[in-house]
XYZ file of C-alpha atoms in Angstrom:
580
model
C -40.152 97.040 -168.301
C -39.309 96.743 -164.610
C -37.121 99.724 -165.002
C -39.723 101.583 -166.375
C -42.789 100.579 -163.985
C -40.164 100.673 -160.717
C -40.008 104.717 -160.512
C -43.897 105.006 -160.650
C -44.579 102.129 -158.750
C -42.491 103.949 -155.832
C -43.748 107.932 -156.898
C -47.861 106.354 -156.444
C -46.819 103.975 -153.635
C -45.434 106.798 -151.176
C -48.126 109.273 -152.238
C -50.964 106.925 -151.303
C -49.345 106.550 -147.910
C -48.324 109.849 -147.295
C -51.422 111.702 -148.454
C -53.904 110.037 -146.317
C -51.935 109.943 -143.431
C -51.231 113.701 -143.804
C -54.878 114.589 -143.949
C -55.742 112.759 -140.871
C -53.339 115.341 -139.509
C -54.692 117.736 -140.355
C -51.827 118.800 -142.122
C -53.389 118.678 -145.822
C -53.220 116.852 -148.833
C -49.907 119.302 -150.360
C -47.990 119.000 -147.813
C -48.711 115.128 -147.823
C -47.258 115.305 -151.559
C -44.293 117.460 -150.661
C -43.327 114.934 -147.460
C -43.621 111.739 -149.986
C -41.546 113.520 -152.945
C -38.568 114.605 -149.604
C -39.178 111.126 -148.669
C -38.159 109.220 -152.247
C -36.241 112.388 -153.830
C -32.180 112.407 -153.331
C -31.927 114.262 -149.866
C -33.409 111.022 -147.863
C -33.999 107.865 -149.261
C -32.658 108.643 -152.812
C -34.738 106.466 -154.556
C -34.300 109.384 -157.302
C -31.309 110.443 -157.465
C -31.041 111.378 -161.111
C -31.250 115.403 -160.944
C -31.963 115.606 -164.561
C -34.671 112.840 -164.494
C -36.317 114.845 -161.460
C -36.408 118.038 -163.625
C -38.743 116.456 -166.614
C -41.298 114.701 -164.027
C -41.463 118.419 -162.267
C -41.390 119.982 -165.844
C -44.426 117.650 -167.087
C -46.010 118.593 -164.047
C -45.764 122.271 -164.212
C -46.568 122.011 -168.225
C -50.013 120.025 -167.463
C -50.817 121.977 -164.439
C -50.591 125.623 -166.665
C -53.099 123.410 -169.501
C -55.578 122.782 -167.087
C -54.793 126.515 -165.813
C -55.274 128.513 -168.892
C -58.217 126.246 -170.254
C -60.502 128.013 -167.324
C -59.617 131.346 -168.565
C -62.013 131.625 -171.160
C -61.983 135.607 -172.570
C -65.392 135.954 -170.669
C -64.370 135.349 -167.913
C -61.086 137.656 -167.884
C -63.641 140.234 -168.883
C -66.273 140.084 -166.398
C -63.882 140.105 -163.607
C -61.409 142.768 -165.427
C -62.050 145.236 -163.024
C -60.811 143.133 -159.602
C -58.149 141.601 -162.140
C -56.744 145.043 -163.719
C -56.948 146.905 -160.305
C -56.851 144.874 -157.437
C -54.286 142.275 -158.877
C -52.344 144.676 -160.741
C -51.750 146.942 -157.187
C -50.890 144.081 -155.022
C -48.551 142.035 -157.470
C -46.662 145.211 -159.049
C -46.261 146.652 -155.078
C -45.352 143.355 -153.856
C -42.428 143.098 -156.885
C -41.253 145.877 -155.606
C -41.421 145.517 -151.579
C -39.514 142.247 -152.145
C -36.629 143.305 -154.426
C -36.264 145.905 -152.273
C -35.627 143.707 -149.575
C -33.745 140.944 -151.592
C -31.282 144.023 -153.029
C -30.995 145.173 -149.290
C -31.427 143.300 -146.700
C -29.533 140.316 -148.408
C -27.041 142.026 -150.691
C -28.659 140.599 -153.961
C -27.667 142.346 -157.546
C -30.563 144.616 -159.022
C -31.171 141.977 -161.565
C -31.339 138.675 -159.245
C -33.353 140.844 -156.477
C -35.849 141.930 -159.150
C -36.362 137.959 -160.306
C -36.851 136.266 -156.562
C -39.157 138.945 -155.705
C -41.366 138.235 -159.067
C -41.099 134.766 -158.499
C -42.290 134.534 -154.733
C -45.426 137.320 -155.191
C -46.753 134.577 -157.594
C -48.602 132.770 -155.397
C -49.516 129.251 -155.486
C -52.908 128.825 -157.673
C -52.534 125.214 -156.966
C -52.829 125.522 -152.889
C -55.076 128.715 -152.723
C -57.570 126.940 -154.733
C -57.367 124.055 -152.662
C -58.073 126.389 -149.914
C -60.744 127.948 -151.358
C -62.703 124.711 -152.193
C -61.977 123.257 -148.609
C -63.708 126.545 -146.900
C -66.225 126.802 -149.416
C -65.509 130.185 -150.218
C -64.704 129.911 -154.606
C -68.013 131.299 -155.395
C -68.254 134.102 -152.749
C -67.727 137.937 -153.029
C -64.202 137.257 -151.332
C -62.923 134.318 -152.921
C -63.929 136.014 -156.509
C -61.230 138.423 -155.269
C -58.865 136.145 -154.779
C -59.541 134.432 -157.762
C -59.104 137.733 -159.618
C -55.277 137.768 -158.471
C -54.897 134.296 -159.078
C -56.005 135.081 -162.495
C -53.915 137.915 -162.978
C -50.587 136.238 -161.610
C -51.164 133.887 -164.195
C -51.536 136.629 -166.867
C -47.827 137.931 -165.528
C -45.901 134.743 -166.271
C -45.610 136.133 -170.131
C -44.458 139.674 -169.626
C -41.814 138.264 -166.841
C -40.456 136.129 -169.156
C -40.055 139.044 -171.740
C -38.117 141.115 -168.647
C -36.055 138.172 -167.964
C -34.931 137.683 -171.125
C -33.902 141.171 -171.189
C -32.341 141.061 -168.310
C -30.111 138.593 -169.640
C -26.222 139.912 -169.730
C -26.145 137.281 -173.052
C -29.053 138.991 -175.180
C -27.442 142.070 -174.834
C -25.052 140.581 -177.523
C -26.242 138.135 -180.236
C -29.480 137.259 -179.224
C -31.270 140.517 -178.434
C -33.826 141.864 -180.850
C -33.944 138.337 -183.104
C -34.486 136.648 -180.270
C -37.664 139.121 -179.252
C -38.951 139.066 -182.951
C -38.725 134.906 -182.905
C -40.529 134.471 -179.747
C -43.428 137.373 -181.316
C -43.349 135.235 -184.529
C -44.242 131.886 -182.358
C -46.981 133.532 -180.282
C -48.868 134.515 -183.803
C -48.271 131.316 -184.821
C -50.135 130.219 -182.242
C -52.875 132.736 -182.292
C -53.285 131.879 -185.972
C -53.771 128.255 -184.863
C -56.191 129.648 -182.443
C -58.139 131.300 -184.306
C -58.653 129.239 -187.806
C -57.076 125.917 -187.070
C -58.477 124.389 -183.693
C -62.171 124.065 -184.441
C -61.464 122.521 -187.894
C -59.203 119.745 -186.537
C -61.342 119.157 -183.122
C -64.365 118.488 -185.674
C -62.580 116.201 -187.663
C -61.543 114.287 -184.492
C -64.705 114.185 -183.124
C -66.496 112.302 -186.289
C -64.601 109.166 -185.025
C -66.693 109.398 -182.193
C -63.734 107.913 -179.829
C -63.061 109.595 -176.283
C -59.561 108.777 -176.911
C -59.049 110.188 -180.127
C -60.241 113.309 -178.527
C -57.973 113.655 -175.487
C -54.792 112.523 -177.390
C -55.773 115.281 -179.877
C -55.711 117.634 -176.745
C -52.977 116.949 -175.644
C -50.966 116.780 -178.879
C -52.022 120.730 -179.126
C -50.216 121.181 -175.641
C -47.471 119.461 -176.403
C -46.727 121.174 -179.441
C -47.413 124.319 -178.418
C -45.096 123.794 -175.614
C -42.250 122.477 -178.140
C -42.557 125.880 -179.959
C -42.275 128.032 -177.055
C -39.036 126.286 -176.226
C -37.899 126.613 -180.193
C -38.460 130.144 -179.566
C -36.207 130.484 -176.636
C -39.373 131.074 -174.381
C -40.482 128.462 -171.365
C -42.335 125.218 -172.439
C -44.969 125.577 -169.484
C -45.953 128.755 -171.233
C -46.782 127.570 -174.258
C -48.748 124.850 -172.607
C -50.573 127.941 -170.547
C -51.118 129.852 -174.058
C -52.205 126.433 -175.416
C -54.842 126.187 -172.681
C -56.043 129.327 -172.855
C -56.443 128.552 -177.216
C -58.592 125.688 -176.246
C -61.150 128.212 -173.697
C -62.726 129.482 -176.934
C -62.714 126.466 -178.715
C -66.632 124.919 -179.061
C -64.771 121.690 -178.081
C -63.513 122.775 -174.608
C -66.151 121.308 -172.530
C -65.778 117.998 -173.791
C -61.901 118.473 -173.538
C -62.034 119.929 -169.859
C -64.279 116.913 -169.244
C -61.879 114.362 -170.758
C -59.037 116.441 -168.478
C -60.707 116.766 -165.448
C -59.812 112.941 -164.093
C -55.906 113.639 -164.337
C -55.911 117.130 -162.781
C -55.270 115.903 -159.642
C -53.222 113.172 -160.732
C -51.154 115.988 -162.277
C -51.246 118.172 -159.551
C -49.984 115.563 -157.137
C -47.103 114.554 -159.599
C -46.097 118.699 -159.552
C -46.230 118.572 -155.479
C -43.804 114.889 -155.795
C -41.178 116.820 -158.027
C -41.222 119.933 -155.950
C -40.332 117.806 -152.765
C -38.262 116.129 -154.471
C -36.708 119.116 -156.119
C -35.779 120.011 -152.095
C -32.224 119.835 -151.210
C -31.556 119.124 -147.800
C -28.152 120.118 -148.131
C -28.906 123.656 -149.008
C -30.901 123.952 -146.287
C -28.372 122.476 -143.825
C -25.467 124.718 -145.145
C -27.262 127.912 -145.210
C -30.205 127.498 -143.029
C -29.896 131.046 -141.421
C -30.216 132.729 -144.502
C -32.906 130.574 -145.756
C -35.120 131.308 -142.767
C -34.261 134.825 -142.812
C -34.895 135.036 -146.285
C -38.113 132.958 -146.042
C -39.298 135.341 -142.777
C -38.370 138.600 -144.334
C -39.611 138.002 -148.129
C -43.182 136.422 -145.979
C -43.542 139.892 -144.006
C -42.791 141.929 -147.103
C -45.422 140.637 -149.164
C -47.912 140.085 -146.154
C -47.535 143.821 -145.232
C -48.523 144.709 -148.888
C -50.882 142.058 -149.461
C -52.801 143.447 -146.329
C -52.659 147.267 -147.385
C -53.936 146.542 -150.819
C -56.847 144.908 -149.018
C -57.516 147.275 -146.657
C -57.091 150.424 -149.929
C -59.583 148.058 -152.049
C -62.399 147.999 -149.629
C -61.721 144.780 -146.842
C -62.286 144.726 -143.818
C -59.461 144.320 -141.732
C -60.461 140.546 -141.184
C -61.637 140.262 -144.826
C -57.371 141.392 -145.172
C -56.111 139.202 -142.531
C -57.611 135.871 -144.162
C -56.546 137.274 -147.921
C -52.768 137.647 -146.583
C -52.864 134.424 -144.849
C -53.516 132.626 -147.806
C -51.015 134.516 -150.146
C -47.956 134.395 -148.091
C -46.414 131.770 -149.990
C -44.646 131.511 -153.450
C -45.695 129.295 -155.940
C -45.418 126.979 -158.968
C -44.351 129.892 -161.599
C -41.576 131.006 -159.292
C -39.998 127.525 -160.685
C -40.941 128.252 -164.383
C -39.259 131.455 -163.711
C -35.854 130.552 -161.802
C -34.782 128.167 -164.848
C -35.640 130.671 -167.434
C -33.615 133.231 -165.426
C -30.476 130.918 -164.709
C -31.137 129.233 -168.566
C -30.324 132.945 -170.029
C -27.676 133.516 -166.960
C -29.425 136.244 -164.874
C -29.381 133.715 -161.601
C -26.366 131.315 -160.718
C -26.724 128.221 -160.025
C -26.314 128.905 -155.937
C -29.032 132.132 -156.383
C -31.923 129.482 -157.973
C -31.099 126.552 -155.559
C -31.830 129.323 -152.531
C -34.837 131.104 -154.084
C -36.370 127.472 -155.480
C -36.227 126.464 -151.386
C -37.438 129.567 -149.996
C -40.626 129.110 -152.310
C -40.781 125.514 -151.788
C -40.450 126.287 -147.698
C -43.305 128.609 -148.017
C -45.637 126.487 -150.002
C -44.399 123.687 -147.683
C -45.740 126.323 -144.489
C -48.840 127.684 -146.398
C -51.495 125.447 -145.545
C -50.311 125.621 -141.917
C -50.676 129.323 -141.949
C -53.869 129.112 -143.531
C -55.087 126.876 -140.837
C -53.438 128.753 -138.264
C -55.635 131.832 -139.276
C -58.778 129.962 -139.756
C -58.479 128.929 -136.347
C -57.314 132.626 -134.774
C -59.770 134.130 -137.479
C -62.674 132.287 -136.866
C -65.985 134.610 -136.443
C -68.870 132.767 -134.548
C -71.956 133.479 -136.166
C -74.408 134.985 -133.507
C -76.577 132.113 -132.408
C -79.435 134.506 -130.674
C -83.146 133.714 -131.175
C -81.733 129.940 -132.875
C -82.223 126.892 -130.959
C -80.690 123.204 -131.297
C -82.524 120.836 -132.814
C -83.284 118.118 -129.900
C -85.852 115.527 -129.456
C -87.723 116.966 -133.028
C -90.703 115.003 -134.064
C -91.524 114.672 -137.928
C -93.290 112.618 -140.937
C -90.493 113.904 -142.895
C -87.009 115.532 -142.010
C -85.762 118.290 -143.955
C -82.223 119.202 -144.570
C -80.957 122.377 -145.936
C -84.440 125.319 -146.045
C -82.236 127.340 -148.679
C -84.358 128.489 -151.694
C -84.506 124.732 -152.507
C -85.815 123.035 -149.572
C -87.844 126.209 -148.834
C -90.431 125.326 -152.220
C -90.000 121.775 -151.720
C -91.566 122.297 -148.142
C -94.163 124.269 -148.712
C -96.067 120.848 -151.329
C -95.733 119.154 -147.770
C -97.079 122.066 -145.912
C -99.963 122.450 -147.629
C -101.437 118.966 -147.784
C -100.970 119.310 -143.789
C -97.523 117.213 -143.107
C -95.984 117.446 -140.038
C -91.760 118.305 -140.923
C -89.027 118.903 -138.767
C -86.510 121.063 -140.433
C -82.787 121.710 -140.025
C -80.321 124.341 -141.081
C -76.511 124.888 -140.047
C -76.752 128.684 -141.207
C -78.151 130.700 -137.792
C -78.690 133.683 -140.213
C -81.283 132.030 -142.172
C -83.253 129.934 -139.073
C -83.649 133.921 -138.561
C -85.005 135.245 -141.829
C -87.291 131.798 -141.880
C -88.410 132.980 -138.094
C -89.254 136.017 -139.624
C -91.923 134.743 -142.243
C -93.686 132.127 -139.522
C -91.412 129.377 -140.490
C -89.750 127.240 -137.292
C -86.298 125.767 -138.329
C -83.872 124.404 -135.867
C -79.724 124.380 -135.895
C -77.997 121.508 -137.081
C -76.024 120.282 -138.960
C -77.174 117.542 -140.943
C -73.840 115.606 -141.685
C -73.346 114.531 -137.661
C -75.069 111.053 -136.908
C -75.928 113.380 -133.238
C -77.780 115.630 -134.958
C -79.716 113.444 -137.040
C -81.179 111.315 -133.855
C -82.198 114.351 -132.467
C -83.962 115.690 -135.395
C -86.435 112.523 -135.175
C -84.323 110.827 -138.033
C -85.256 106.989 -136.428
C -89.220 108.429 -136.299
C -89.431 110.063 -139.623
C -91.242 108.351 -143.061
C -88.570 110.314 -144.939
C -85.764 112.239 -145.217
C -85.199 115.352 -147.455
C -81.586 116.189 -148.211
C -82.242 120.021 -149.691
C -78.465 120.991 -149.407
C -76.220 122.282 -152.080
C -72.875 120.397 -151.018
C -72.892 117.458 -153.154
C -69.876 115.734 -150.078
C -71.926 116.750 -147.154
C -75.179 114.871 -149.016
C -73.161 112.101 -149.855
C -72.038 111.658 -145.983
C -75.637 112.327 -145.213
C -76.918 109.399 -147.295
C -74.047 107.260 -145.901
C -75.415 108.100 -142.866
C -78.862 107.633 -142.998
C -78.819 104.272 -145.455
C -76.831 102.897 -142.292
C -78.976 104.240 -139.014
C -82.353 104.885 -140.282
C -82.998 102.616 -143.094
C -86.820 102.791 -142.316
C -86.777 106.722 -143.680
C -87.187 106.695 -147.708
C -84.304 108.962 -148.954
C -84.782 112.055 -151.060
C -82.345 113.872 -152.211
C -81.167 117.203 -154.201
C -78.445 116.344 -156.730
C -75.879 118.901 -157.715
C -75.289 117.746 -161.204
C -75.558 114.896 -163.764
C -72.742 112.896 -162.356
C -73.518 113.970 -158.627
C -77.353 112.176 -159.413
C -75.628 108.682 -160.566
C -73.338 108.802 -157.549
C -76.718 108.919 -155.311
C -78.240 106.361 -157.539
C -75.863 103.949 -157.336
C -76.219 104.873 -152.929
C -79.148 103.582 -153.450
C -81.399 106.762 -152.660
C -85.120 106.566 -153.110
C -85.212 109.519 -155.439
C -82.858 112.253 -156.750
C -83.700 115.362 -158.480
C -80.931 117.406 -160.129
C -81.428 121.311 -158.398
C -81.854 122.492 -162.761
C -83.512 119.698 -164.408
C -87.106 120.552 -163.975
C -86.782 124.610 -164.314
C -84.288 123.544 -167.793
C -87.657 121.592 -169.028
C -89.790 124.265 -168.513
C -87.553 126.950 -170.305
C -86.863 124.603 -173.118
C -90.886 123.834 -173.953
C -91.297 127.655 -173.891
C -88.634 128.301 -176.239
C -90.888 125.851 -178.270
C -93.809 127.642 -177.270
C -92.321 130.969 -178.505
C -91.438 130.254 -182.082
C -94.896 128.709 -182.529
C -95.006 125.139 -181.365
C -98.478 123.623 -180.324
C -98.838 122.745 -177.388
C -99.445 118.825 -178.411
C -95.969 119.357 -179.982
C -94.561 121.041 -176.742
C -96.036 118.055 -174.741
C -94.281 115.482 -177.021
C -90.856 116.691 -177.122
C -91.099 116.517 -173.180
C -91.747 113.288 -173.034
C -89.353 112.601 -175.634
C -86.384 114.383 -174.134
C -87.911 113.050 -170.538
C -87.872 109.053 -171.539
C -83.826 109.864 -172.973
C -82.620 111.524 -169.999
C -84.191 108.599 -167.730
C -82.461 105.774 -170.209
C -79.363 107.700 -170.811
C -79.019 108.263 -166.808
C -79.923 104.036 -166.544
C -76.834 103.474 -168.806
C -74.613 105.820 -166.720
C -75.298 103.982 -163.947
C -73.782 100.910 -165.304
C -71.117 102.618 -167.608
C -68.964 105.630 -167.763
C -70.143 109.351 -168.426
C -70.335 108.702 -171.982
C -72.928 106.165 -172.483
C -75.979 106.174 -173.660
C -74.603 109.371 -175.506
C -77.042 108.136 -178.796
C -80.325 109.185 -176.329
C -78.434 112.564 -176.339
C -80.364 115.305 -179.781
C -77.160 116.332 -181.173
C -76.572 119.649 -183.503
C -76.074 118.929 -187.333
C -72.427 119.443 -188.218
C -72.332 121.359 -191.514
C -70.766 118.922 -194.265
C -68.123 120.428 -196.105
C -69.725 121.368 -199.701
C -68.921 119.537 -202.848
C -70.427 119.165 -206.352
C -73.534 118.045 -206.313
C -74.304 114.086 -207.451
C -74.592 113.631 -211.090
């Protein structure tokens, strides 16, 4: 048992030192996860020095990592962003192939074949860190990070049709395996659309009638494993079947309970795919052929910057809009590896070729997140603070945070029975639209203890939290339940599970930013098909009363209690002859 716990035990215990102390660095939770995996792997302290036990904790890793990849792209999706996907992803990864085997076949003397497979591995870019990056700058929902997104997405699309080439490119399929070996791998993927498509829902039902959480996740992840087993039978790469498998489960009616039952491990998972790439780093390599690896890592970065840039600037960006883009995709990422060992499995890359190419990705994802800060920094465009004004020494019944649409109607019940509010805003663009309609807001930001003094925080009867960033209202309410506990505490919830986390704060009342509006379309639905309005009235109440005791047992459980409050849909019963 010792032997079995001891490897974990060491993998968790130098993450949860390495992590946080990374991040206090400002250096980023990835890099934190590559340091600790150097750190324990063979090259230093080697703690693991069993190369083939490295290769199945990085292989789990990259297998669990494409699940939780491919179950977010649901068919929908693809095709409300197929335009970005299908023309601004296709241009900059099929130009970028071919800028970097270009440069692999000539500036470093690499065969057509091995040039062709490090280029396609390094222009897929890490989804794993430019995600991260897009959640830490808030930028995942805007018009920009949709674009980025969109080549994310279609990266991820290219893993299949690169394994096809590679295959083909293999001097041992030219022989025996060659078209039997194309018409087994077809013959797995329709297996596994057939699955898809008449097999999934059926066997998620029946798993779901035991009513067991566990029973439901197992299930989920017996689908991924299996899926991945058959890719491998079929001479294709395990992590793609768990990717296929993932994307199977998008259309499923059960995905949101799956992703839900997921969720908790995907950054478990993602952590244990950082460890085994830092582990996967050999420090030898780099110390016998360091020149080449840095020229290789500087050369193949300014090839693919240089394109990812021009595509940019041909698709519409500005040229800041194509700075910030290229800064983030500079790297390679975590289907470069899926990529390598299919190419050196089928003999297309030696084993010297895929040690090099593995650490010139793993360098750059190792360097991304200081690039990205780097051009965060440099990039950085001050929003024009003219006709805005601090907030300092405001006076206020009630402080309000955040005057987005939100805390815009919530003021105005306030404003009309004559209260006195002092209002704050950290976006100078919209203190300016609200000056423009009569409304006085101040600058702040609502998150700094400073701030928060000065905007009459110790003075005020209450305090409004109106913001949409369910971390900066959690800080606030930190904040404020320590320095002004005089001020009742009100406060805009993102989401269900955002609301219990203020609960249990111990705010004075939460509203979720939906709730109400979802009542009010719901008893007009009723309304519509005929419904009295007595009947209307009821339901509200009833639905009302089972939220609030649902939410109660939440509090005090885990996401799934209280689930009986919840009016379910009637699951058709399978037919059978009716009782004598």
């Amino acid at each position: 048992m010792g032997q079995t716990i001891g490897p974990v035990v060491v993998l968790m215990g130098a993450a949860v030192i390495a992590v946080p102390l990374f991040r206090r660095l400002g250096l980023g939770s990835v890099l934190g996860y590559f340091g600790a995996g150097i750190l324990v792997g063979p090259s230093v302290l080697g703690l693991f020095t069993d190369a083939r036990s490295i290769l199945h904790i990085s292989e789990l890793g990259v297998v669990m990592f494409l699940f939780v990849i491919g179950l977010e792209l649901r068919p929908h999706k693809l095709w409300a962003m197929r335009g970005q996907i299908f023309g601004l992803g296709l241009a900059q990864v099929f130009s970028a192939i071919g800028a970097l085997a270009l440069t692999g076949y000539f500036a470093f003397g690499l065969s057509g074949p091995a040039a062709f497979v490090a280029g396609a591995g390094f222009v897929l870019s890490s989804t794993a860190v430019i995600m991260m990056a897009l959640q830490d700058r808030g930028e995942m929902a805007s018009a920009e990070g949709q674009k980025s997104v969109a080549i994310l997405l279609f990266e991820d699309l290219m893993i299949v049709p690169l394994l096809a080439v590679v295959a083909f490119l293999s001097p041992v399929s030219q022989g025996q395996s060659g078209w039997s070996g194309v018409l087994l791998a077809v013959a797995a993927l329709a297996v596994l659309l057939g699955v898809a498509r008449w097999g999934l829902d059926p066997f998620f039902a029946l798993l779901a009638r035991s009513r067991t959480r566990e029973v439901l996740t197992a299930g989920a992840l017996l689908v991924v494993l299996c899926a991945a087993l058959l890719m491998e039978f079929a001479g294709l790469s395990m992590a793609m079947g768990a990717f296929l498998a993932g994307v199977m489960l998008s259309s499923s009616s059960y995905r949101h309970q799956i992703e839900s039952d997921i969720e908790p491990f995907r950054g478990l998972l993602m952590g244990l795919f950082f460890l085994a790439v830092g582990m996967s780093l050999d420090l030898s390599i780099v110390a016998a052929e360091w020149r080449l690896l840095l020229s290789m890592l500087f050369w193949f970065m300014v090839a693919k910057g240089i394109v990812v840039h021009v595509v940019a600037r041909l698709f519409g960006a500005s040229n800041h809009q194509a700075l910030h883009r290229t800064s983030m995709f500079l790297q390679g990422g975590e289907f470069a590896f899926v990529l390598y060992a299919a190419a050196l499995s089928v003999g297309v890359l030696d084993e010297r070729e895929n040690a090099l190419f593995a650490t010139v990705v793993i360098l750059s994802m190792a360097l991304s997140p200081l690039l990205t800060a780097m051009a965060d920094r440099f990039l950085r465009v001050e929003k024009s603070m003219d006709g805005v004004e601090h907030a300092r020494d405001l006076k206020g019944r009630v402080l309000v945070i955040g005057f987005g649409r939100f805390g815009q109607i919530a003021s105005q019940l306030l404003l009309s029975s004559g209260v006195k509010l002092a209002v704050i805003d950290k976006d100078p663009d919209r203190i300016r639209d609200a000056e423009r309609f009569g409304f006085k807001v101040f600058f702040g930001e609502g998150t700094r203890l400073d701030t928060l003094r000065h905007s009459g925080a110790a003075e005020a009867d209450a305090i409004m939290v109106c913001i949409d960033e369910p971390k900066a209202a959690n800080h606030i309410v930190e904040l404020a339940r320590q320095e002004f506990p005089q001020a009742r505490l009100l406060v805009r919830s993102y989401d269900r599970g955002h609301a219990i986390t203020l609960i249990r704060a111990g705010v004075d009342y939460q509203v979720r930013e939906t709730v109400e509006s979802a009542y009010l379309m719901g008893a007009e639905g009723l309304r519509t098909l005929g419904f009295s309005e007595a009947a209307v009235e009821e339901a509200a109440s009833d639905i009302r009363q089972r939220d609030a005791e649902r939410l109660s047992e939440q509090i005090h459980g885990d996401e799934l209690s209280g689930r009986d409050h919840l009016h379910l849909p009637v699951v058709p019963q399978p037919l059978g002859r009716p009782a004598a």
